[in-house]
Short mmCIF file of C-alpha atoms and ligand atoms in Angstrom, two decimals:
data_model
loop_
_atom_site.label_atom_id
_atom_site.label_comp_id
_atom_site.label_asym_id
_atom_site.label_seq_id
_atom_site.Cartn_x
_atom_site.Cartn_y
_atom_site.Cartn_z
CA UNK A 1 16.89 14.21 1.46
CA UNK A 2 17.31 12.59 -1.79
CA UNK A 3 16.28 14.02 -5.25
CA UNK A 4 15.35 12.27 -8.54
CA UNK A 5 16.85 13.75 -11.47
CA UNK A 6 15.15 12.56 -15.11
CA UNK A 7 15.93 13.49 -18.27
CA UNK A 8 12.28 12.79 -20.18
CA UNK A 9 11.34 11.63 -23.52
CA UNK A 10 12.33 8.11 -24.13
CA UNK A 11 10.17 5.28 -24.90
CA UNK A 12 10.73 2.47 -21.97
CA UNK A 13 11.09 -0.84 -23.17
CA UNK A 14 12.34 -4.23 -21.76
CA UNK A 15 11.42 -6.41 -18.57
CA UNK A 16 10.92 -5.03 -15.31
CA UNK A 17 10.28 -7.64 -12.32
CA UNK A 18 7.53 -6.10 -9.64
CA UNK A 19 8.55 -6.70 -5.81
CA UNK A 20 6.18 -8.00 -3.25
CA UNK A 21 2.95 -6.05 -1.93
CA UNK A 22 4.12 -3.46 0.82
CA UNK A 23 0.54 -3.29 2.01
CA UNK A 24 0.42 -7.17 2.14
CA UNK A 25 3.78 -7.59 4.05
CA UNK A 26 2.75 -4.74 6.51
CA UNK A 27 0.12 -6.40 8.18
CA UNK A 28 2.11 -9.63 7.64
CA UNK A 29 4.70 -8.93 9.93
CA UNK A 30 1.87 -7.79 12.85
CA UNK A 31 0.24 -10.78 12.34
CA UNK A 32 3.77 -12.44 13.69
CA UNK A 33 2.56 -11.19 16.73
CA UNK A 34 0.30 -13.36 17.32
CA UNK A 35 2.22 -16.54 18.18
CA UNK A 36 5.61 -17.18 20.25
CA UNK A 37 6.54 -19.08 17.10
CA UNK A 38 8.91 -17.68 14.49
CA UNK A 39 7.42 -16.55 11.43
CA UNK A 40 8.84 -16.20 8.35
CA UNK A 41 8.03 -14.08 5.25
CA UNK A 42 9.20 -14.62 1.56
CA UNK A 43 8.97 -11.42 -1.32
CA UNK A 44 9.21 -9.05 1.26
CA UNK A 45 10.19 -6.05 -0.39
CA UNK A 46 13.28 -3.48 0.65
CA UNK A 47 11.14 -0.19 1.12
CA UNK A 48 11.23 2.06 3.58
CA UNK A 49 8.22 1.42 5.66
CA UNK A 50 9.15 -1.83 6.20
CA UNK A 51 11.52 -0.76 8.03
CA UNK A 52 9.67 1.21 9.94
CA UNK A 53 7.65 -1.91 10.97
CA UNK A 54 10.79 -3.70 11.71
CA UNK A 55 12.08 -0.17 14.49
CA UNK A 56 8.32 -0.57 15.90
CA UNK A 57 9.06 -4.66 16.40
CA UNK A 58 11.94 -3.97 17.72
CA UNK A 59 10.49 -0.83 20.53
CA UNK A 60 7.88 -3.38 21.50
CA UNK A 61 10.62 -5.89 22.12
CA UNK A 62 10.00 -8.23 19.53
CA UNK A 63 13.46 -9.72 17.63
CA UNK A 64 13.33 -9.82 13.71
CA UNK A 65 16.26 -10.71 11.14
CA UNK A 66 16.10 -9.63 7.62
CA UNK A 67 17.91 -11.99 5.14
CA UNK A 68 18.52 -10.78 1.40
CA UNK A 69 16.83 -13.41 -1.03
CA UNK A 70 16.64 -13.17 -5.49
CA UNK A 71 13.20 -11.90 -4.93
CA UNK A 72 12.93 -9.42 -2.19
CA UNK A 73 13.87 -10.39 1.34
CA UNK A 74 13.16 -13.07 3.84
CA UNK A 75 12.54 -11.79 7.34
CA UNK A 76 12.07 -13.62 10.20
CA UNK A 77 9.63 -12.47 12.84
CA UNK A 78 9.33 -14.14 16.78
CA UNK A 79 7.39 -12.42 19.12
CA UNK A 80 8.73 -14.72 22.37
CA UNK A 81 7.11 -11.96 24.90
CA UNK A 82 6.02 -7.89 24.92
CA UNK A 83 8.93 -6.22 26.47
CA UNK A 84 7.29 -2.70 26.06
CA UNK A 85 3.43 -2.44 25.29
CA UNK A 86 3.67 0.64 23.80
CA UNK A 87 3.71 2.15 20.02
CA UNK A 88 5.04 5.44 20.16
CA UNK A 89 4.32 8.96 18.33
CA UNK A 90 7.73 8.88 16.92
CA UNK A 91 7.05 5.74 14.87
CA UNK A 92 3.41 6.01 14.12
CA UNK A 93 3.22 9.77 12.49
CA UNK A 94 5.57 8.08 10.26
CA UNK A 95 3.74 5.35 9.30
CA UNK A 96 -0.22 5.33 9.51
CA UNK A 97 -0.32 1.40 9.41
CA UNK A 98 1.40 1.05 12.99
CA UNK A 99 -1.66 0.66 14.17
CA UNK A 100 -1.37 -3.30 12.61
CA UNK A 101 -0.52 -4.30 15.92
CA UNK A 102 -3.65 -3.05 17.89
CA UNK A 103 -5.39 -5.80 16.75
CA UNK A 104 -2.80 -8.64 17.40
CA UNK A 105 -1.26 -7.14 21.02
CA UNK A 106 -4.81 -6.51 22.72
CA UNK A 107 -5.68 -10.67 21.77
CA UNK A 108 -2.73 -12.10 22.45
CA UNK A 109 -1.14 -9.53 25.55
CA UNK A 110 -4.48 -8.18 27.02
CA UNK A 111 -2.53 -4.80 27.04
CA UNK A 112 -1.28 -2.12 24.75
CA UNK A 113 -0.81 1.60 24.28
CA UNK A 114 -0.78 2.30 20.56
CA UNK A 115 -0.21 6.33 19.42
CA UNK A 116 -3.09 7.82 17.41
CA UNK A 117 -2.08 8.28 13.76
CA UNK A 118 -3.39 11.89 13.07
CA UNK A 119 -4.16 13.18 10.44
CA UNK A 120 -2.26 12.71 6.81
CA UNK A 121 -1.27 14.50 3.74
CA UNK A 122 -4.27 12.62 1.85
CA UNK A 123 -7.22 13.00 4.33
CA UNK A 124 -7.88 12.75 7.75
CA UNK A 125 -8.10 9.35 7.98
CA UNK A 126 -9.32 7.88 11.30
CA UNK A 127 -9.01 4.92 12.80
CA UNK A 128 -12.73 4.99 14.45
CA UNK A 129 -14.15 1.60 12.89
CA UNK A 130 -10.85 -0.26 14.28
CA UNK A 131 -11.70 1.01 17.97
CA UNK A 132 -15.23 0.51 17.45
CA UNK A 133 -14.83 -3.01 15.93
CA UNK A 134 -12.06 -3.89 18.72
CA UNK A 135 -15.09 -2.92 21.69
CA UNK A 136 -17.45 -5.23 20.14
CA UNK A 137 -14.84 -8.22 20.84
CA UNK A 138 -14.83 -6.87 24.33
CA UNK A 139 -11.91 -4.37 24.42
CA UNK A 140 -11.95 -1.50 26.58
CA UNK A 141 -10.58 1.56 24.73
CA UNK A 142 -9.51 4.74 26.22
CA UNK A 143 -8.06 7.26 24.70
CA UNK A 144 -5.78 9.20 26.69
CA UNK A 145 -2.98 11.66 25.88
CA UNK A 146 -2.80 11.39 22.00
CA UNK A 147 -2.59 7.63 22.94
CA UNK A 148 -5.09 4.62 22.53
CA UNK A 149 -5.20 2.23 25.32
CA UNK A 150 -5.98 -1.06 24.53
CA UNK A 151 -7.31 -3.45 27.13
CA UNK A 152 -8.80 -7.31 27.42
CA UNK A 153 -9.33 -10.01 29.71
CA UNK A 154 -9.90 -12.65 26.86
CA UNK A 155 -11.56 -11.23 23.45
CA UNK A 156 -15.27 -12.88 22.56
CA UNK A 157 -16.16 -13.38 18.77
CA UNK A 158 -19.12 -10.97 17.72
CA UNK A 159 -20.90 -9.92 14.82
CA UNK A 160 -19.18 -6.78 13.45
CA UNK A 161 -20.84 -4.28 10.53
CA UNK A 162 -18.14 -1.99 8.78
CA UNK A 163 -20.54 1.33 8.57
CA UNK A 164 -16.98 1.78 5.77
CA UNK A 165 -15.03 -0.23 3.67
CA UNK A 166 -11.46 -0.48 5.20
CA UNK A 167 -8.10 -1.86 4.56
CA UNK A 168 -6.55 -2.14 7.72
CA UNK A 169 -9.15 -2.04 9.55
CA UNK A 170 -10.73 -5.37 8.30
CA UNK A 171 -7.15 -6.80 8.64
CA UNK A 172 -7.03 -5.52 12.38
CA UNK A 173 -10.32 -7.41 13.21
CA UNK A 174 -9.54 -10.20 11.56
CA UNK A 175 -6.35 -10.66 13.37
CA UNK A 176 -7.51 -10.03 16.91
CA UNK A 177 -10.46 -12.28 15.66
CA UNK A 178 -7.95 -15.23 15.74
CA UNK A 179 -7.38 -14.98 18.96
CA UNK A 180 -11.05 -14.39 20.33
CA UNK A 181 -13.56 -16.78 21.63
CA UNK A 182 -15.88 -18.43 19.49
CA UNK A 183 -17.19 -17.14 16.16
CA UNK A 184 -16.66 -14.02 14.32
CA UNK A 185 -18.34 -12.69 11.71
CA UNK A 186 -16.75 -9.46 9.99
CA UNK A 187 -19.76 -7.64 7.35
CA UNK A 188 -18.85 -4.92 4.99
CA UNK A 189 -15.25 -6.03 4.74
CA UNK A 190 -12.18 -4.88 2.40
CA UNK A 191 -12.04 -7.53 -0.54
CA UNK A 192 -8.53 -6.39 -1.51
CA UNK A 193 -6.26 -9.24 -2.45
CA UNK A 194 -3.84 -7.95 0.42
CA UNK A 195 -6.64 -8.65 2.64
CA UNK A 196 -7.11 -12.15 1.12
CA UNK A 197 -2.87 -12.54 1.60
CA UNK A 198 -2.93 -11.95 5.53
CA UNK A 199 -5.68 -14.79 5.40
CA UNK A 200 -3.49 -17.07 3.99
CA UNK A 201 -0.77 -16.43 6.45
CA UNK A 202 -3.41 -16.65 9.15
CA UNK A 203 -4.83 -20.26 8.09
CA UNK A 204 -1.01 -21.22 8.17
CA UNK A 205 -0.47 -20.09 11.34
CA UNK A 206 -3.40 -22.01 12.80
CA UNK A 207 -6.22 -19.59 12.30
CA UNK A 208 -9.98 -20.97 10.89
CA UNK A 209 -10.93 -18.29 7.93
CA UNK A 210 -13.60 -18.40 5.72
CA UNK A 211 -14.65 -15.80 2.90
CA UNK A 212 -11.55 -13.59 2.87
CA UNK A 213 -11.96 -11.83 -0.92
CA UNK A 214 -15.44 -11.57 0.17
CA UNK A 215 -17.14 -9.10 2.18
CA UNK A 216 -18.28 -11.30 4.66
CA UNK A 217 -15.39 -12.92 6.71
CA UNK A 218 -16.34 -15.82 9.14
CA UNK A 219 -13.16 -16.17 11.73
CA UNK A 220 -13.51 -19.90 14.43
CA UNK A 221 -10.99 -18.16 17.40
CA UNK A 222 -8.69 -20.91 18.38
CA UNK A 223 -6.31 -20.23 21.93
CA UNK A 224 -3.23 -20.54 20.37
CA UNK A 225 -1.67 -19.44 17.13
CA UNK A 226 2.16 -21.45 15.77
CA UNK A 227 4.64 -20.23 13.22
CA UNK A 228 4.38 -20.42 10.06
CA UNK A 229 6.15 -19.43 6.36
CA UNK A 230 4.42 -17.11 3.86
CA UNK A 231 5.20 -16.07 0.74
CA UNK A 232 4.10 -11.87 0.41
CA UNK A 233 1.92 -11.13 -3.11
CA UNK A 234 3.05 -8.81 -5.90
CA UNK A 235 2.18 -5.36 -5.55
CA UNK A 236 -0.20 -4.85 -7.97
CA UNK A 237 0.12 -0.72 -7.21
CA UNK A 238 3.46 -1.65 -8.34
CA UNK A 239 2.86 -3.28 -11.75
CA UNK A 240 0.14 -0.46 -12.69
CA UNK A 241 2.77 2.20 -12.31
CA UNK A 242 4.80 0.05 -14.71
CA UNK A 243 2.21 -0.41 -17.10
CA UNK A 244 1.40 3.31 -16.95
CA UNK A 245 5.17 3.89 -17.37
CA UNK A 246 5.14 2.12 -20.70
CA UNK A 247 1.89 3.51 -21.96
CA UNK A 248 3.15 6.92 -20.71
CA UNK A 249 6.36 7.03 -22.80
CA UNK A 250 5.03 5.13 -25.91
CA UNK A 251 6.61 2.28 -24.86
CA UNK A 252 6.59 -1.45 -24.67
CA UNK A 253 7.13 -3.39 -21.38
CA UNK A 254 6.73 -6.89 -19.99
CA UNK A 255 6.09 -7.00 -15.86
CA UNK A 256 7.02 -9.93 -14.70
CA UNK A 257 6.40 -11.47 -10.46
CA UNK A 258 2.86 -10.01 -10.99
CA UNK A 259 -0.76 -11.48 -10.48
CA UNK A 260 -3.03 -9.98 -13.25
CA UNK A 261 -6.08 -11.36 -11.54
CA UNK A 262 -5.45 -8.27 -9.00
CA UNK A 263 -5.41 -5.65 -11.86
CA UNK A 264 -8.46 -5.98 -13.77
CA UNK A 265 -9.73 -2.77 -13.12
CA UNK A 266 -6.55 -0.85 -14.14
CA UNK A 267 -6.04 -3.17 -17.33
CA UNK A 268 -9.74 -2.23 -18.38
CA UNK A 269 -9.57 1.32 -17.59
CA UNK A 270 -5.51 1.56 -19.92
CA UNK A 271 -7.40 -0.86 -22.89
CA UNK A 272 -10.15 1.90 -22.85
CA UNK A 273 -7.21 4.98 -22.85
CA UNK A 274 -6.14 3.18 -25.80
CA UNK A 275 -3.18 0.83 -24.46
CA UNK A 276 -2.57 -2.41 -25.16
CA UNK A 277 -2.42 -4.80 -22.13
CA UNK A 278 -1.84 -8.64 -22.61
CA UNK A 279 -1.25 -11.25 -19.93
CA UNK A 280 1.68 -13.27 -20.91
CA UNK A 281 2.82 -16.07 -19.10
CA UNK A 282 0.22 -16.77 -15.80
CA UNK A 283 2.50 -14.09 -13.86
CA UNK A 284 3.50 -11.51 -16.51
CA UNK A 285 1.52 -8.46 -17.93
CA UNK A 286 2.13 -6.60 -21.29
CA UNK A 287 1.37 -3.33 -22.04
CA UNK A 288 2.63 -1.49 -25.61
CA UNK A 289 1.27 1.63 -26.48
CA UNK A 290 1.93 4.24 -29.63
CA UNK A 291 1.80 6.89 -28.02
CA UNK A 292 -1.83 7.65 -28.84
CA UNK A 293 -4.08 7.71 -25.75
CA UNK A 294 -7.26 8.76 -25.61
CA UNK A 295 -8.95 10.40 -22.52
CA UNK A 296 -11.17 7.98 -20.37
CA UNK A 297 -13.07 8.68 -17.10
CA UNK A 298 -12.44 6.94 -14.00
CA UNK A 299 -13.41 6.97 -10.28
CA UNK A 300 -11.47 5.21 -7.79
CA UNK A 301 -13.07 2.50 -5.78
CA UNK A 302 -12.54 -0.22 -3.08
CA UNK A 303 -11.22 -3.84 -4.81
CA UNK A 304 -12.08 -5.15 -7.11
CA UNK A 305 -12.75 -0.97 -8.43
CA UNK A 306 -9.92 0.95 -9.83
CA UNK A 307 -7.80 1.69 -7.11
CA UNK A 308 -7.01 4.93 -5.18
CA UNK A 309 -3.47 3.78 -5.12
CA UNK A 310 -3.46 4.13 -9.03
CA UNK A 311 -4.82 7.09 -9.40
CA UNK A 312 -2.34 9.72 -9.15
CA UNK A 313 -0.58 7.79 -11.71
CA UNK A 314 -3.71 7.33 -13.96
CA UNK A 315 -3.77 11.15 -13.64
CA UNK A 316 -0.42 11.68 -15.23
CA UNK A 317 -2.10 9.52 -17.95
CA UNK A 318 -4.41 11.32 -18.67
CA UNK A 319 -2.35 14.62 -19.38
CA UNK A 320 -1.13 12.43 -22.59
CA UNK A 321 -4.75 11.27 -24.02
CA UNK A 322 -6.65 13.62 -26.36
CA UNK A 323 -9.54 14.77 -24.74
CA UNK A 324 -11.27 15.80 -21.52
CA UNK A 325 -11.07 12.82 -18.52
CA UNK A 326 -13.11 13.62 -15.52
CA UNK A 327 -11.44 11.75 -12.28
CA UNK A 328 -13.31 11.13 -9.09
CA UNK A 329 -11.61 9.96 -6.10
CA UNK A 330 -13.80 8.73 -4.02
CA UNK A 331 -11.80 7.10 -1.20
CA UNK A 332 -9.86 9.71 -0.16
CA UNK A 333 -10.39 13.54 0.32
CA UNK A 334 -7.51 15.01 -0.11
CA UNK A 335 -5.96 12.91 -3.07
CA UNK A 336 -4.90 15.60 -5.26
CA UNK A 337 -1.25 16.70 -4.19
CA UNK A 338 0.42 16.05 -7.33
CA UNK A 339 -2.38 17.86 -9.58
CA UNK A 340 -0.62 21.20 -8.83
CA UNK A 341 3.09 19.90 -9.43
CA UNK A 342 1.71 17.85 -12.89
CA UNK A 343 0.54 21.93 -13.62
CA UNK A 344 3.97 22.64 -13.48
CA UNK A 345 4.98 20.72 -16.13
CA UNK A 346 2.21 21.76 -18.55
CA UNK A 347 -0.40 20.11 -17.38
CA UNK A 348 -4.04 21.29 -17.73
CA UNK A 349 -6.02 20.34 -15.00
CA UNK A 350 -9.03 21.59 -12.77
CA UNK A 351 -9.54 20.20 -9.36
CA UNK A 352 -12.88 20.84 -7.80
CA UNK A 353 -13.40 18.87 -4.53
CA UNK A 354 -13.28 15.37 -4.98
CA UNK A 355 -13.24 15.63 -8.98
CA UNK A 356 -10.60 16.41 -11.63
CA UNK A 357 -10.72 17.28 -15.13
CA UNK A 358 -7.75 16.61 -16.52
CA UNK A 359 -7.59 17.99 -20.62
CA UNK A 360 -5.18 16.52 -22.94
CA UNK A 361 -3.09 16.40 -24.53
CA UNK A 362 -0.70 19.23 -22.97
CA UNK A 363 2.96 18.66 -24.12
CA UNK A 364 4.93 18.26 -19.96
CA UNK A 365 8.07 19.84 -20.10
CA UNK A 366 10.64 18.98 -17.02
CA UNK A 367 10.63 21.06 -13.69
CA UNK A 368 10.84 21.07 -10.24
CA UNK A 369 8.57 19.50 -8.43
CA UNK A 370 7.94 18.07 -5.04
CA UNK A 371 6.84 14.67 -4.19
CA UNK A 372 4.17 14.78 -1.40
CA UNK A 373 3.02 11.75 -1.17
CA UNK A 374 3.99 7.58 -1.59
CA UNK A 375 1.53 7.58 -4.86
CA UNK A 376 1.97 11.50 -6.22
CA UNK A 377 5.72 11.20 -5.82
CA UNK A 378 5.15 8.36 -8.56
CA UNK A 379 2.91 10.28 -10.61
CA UNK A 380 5.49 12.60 -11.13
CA UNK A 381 8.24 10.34 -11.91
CA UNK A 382 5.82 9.11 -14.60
CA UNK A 383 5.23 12.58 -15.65
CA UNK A 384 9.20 12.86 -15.42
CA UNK A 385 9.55 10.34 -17.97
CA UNK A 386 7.04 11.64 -20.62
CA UNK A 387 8.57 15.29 -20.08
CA UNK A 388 10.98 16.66 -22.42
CA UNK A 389 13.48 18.03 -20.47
CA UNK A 390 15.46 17.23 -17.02
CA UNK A 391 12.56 16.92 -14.05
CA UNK A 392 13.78 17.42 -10.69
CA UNK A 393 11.67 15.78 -7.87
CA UNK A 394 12.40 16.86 -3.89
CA UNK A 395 11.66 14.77 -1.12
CA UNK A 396 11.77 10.73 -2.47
CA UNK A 397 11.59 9.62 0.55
CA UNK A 398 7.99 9.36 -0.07
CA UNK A 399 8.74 7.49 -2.94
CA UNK A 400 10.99 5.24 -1.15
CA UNK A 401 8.27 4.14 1.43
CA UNK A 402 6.84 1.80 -0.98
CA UNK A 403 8.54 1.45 -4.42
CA UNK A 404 11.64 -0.69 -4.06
CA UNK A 405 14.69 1.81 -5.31
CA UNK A 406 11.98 2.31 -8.79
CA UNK A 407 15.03 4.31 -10.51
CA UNK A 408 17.09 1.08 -10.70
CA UNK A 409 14.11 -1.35 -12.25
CA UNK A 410 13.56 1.82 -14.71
CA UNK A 411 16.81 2.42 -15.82
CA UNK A 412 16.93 -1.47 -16.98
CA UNK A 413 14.34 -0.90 -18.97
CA UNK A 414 15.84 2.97 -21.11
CA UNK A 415 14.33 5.24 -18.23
CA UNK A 416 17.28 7.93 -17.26
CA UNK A 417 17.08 8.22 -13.34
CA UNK A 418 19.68 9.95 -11.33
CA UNK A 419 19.59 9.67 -7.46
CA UNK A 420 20.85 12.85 -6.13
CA UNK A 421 22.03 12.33 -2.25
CA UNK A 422 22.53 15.18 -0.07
N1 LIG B 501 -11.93 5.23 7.40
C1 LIG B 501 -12.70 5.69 8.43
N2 LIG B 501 -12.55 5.12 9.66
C2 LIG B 501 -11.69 4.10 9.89
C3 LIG B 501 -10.90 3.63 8.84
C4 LIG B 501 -11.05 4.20 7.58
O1 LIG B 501 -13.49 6.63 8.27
O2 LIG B 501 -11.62 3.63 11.03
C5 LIG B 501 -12.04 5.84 6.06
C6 LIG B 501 -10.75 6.53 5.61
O3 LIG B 501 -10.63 7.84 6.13
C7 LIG B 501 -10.85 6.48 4.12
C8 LIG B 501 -11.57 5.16 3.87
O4 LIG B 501 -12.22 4.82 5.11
O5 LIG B 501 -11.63 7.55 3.65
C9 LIG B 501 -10.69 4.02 3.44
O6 LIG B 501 -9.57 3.92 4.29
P1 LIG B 501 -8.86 2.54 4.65
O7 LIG B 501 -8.99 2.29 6.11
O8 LIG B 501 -9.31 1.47 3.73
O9 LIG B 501 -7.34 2.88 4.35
P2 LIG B 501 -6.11 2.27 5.12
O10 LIG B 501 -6.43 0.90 5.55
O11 LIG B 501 -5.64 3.24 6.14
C10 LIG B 501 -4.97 1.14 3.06
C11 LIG B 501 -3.66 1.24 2.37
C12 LIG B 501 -3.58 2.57 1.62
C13 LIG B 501 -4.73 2.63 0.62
C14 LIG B 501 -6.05 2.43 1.35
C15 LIG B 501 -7.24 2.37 0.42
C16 LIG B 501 -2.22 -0.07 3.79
C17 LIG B 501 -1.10 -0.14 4.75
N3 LIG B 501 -2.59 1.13 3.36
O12 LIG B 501 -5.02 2.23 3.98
O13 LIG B 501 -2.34 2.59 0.93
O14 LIG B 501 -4.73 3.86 -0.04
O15 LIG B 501 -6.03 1.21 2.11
O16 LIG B 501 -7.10 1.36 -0.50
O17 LIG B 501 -2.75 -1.10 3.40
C18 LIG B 501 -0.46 3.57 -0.11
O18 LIG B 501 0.05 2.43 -0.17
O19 LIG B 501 0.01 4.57 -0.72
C19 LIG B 501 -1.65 3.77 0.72
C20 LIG B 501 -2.01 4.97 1.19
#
């Protein structure tokens, strides 16, 4: 297992390019799935879940081909037939959003076994509404042996209420939607631009969408979906942690390959800690910062809210404003992994439930720490970076899941990184 060694302390400054969305190109490349046709993504980025995707494809039977490109990778998805209907354990306990290809097997197949997720370092995190959303297009779900069985003789379009706001779950519906007879009408949906991307792809391939970055999402099924190409969005996770990373170490950095329009929230909530943020060109952000932060509240939210992807990040923040910030995360119960490795470092910080109070500012000073999480493993590099003194993080892998190799990009720009391989 790989370790992150950082020696803290030095402002960042310089460009940094982001890559494209993980959580856009994820339910990208089950959407593939949907049509005998090749389909090809653009800015997909080299993480590790990815990957994962990729070793799922390839169980189920399904060829892909991975081709390296100046901004992340093209991959080539064609789905000529279902060799093997089933997701396994193995492959979904290692990555939650597996279950992508629920949705687009049951519509186009009529058939498939996909393993339940279980639960996750961040909450328990079922997959309930999917099910429940899949039986009102006229699946029949059993669940049997840890595993969900899928089946359809043709999906109908319904009228389906989200009693939550989810991710995957709206992407799920809409997908199977596309296949489904008739009209669909998805209520309560996610509005997150990754949401909005999978559309896109969708219309390409064929599909009639209307209202995707709304909540209300009206899919027309049509019988059969083609090919299509797709460019992936930039992750805008990604370009917070970079703006975070300059306001963290006093430092001044451009992020270029971003869409600003997807980080209002985090841009308002950094101006408000007392960081500069500018857009520069359409697909560049700024932020500078002296150093001086001040503490500002925040509760997470779905889009277009301050993320819950951001906040473990924000977090680390926070330990560098003067002042008392009170942080409510209110997506996820269990979001708090890296509060007691940022206490490590010097950090003062109580966690009650679903709300931190993080008081500032408490000098970090580099330790050892363990990454538990995609988002607290990032936290803690950022926390890293403000430390003085050498930080030693365990366990990147986590990290690796969905920041493509983020010690290169931050060495470019003065961070000192060292990859440790066992
Ligand atoms: N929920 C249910 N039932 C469901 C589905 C969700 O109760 O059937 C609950 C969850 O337990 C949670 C809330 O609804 O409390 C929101 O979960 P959501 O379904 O939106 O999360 P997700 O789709 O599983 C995606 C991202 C996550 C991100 C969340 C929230 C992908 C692949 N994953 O997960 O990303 O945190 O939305 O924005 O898109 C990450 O990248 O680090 C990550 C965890």
């Amino acid at each position: 297992m790989d370790k992150f060694l950082i020696e803290g302390g030095k402002p960042l400054e310089g460009r940094v390019a982001a890559s494209g969305a993980k959580n856009a190109a994820l339910p990208a490349m089950a959407a593939a799935l949907l049509t005998e046709d090749p389909v090809i993504l653009r800015n997909v980025p080299r993480v590790r879940d990815i990957g994962t995707l990729r070793s799922l494809l390839d169980e189920l039977g399904v060829d892909s081909s991975v081709t390296h490109e100046e901004h992340g990778n093209r991959l080539e998805i064609q789905a000529r037939k279902l060799l093997n209907p089933v997701a396994p354990y193995e492959l979904v306990k290692q990555m939650r959003a597996s279950v992508l290809v629920l949705g687009p097997l049951v519509a186009r197949f009529g058939h498939v076994r996909v393993s339940l997720p279980g639960g996750c370092a961040i909450g328990a995190r079922p997959i309930n509404l999917h099910l429940k959303g899949l039986e009102a297009l006229g699946a029949t779900i059993k669940i049997e042996h840890g595993y969900v069985d899928a089946r359809s003789d043709g999906l109908r379009g319904a009228t389906l209420y989200f009693d939550a706001i989810t991710v995957t779950g709206t992407e799920n519906l809409m997908m199977a939607a596309t296949l489904a007879s008739g009209e669909t009408l998805l209520q309560n949906a996610a509005r997150e631009p990754e949401v909005e991307d999978l559309a896109d792809l969708l219309k390409a391939m064929g599909a009639t969408i209307d209202g995707a970055g709304t909540d209300t999402i009206r899919i027309r099924g049509v019988t059969r979906m083609h090919g299509a190409e797709h460019t992936i969005v930039p992750d805008r996770i990604e370009v917070g942690t970079f703006l975070v990373a300059a306001a963290i170490t006093g430092g001044h950095l451009i992020v270029e390959q971003a869409e600003p329009a997807h980080l209002t929230a985090v841009i308002a909530k950094l101006a408000e800690a007392g960081v500069k943020v500018r857009t520069q060109a359409p697909r560049a952000l700024e932020a500078e910062s002296s150093g001086k932060l001040c503490a500002a509240d925040m509760t997470t939210h779905e889009y277009p809210g301050f993320a819950t992807d951001m906040q473990a990040q924000y977090m680390a923040l926070m330990t560098q404003a003067e002042g008392s910030a009170v942080i409510t995360e209110a997506i996820f119960e269990n979001r708090y992994l890296h509060a007691p490795e940022l206490l490590r470092m010097g950090a003062d910080i109580t966690v009650n439930g679903r709300r931190a109070v993080v008081r500032g500012k408490t000098p970090l000073s580099g330790a050892k720490v363990q990454a538990s999480d995609l988002r607290a493993s990032a936290s803690l590099v950022l926390a890293g970076l403000a430390a003085e003194g050498e930080t030693l993080i365990d366990r990147v892998y986590h990290i690796d899941r969905g920041y493509e190799r983020i010690e290169e990009k931050l060495n470019k720009v003065g961070a000192r990184i060292r990859r440790i391989s066992d």
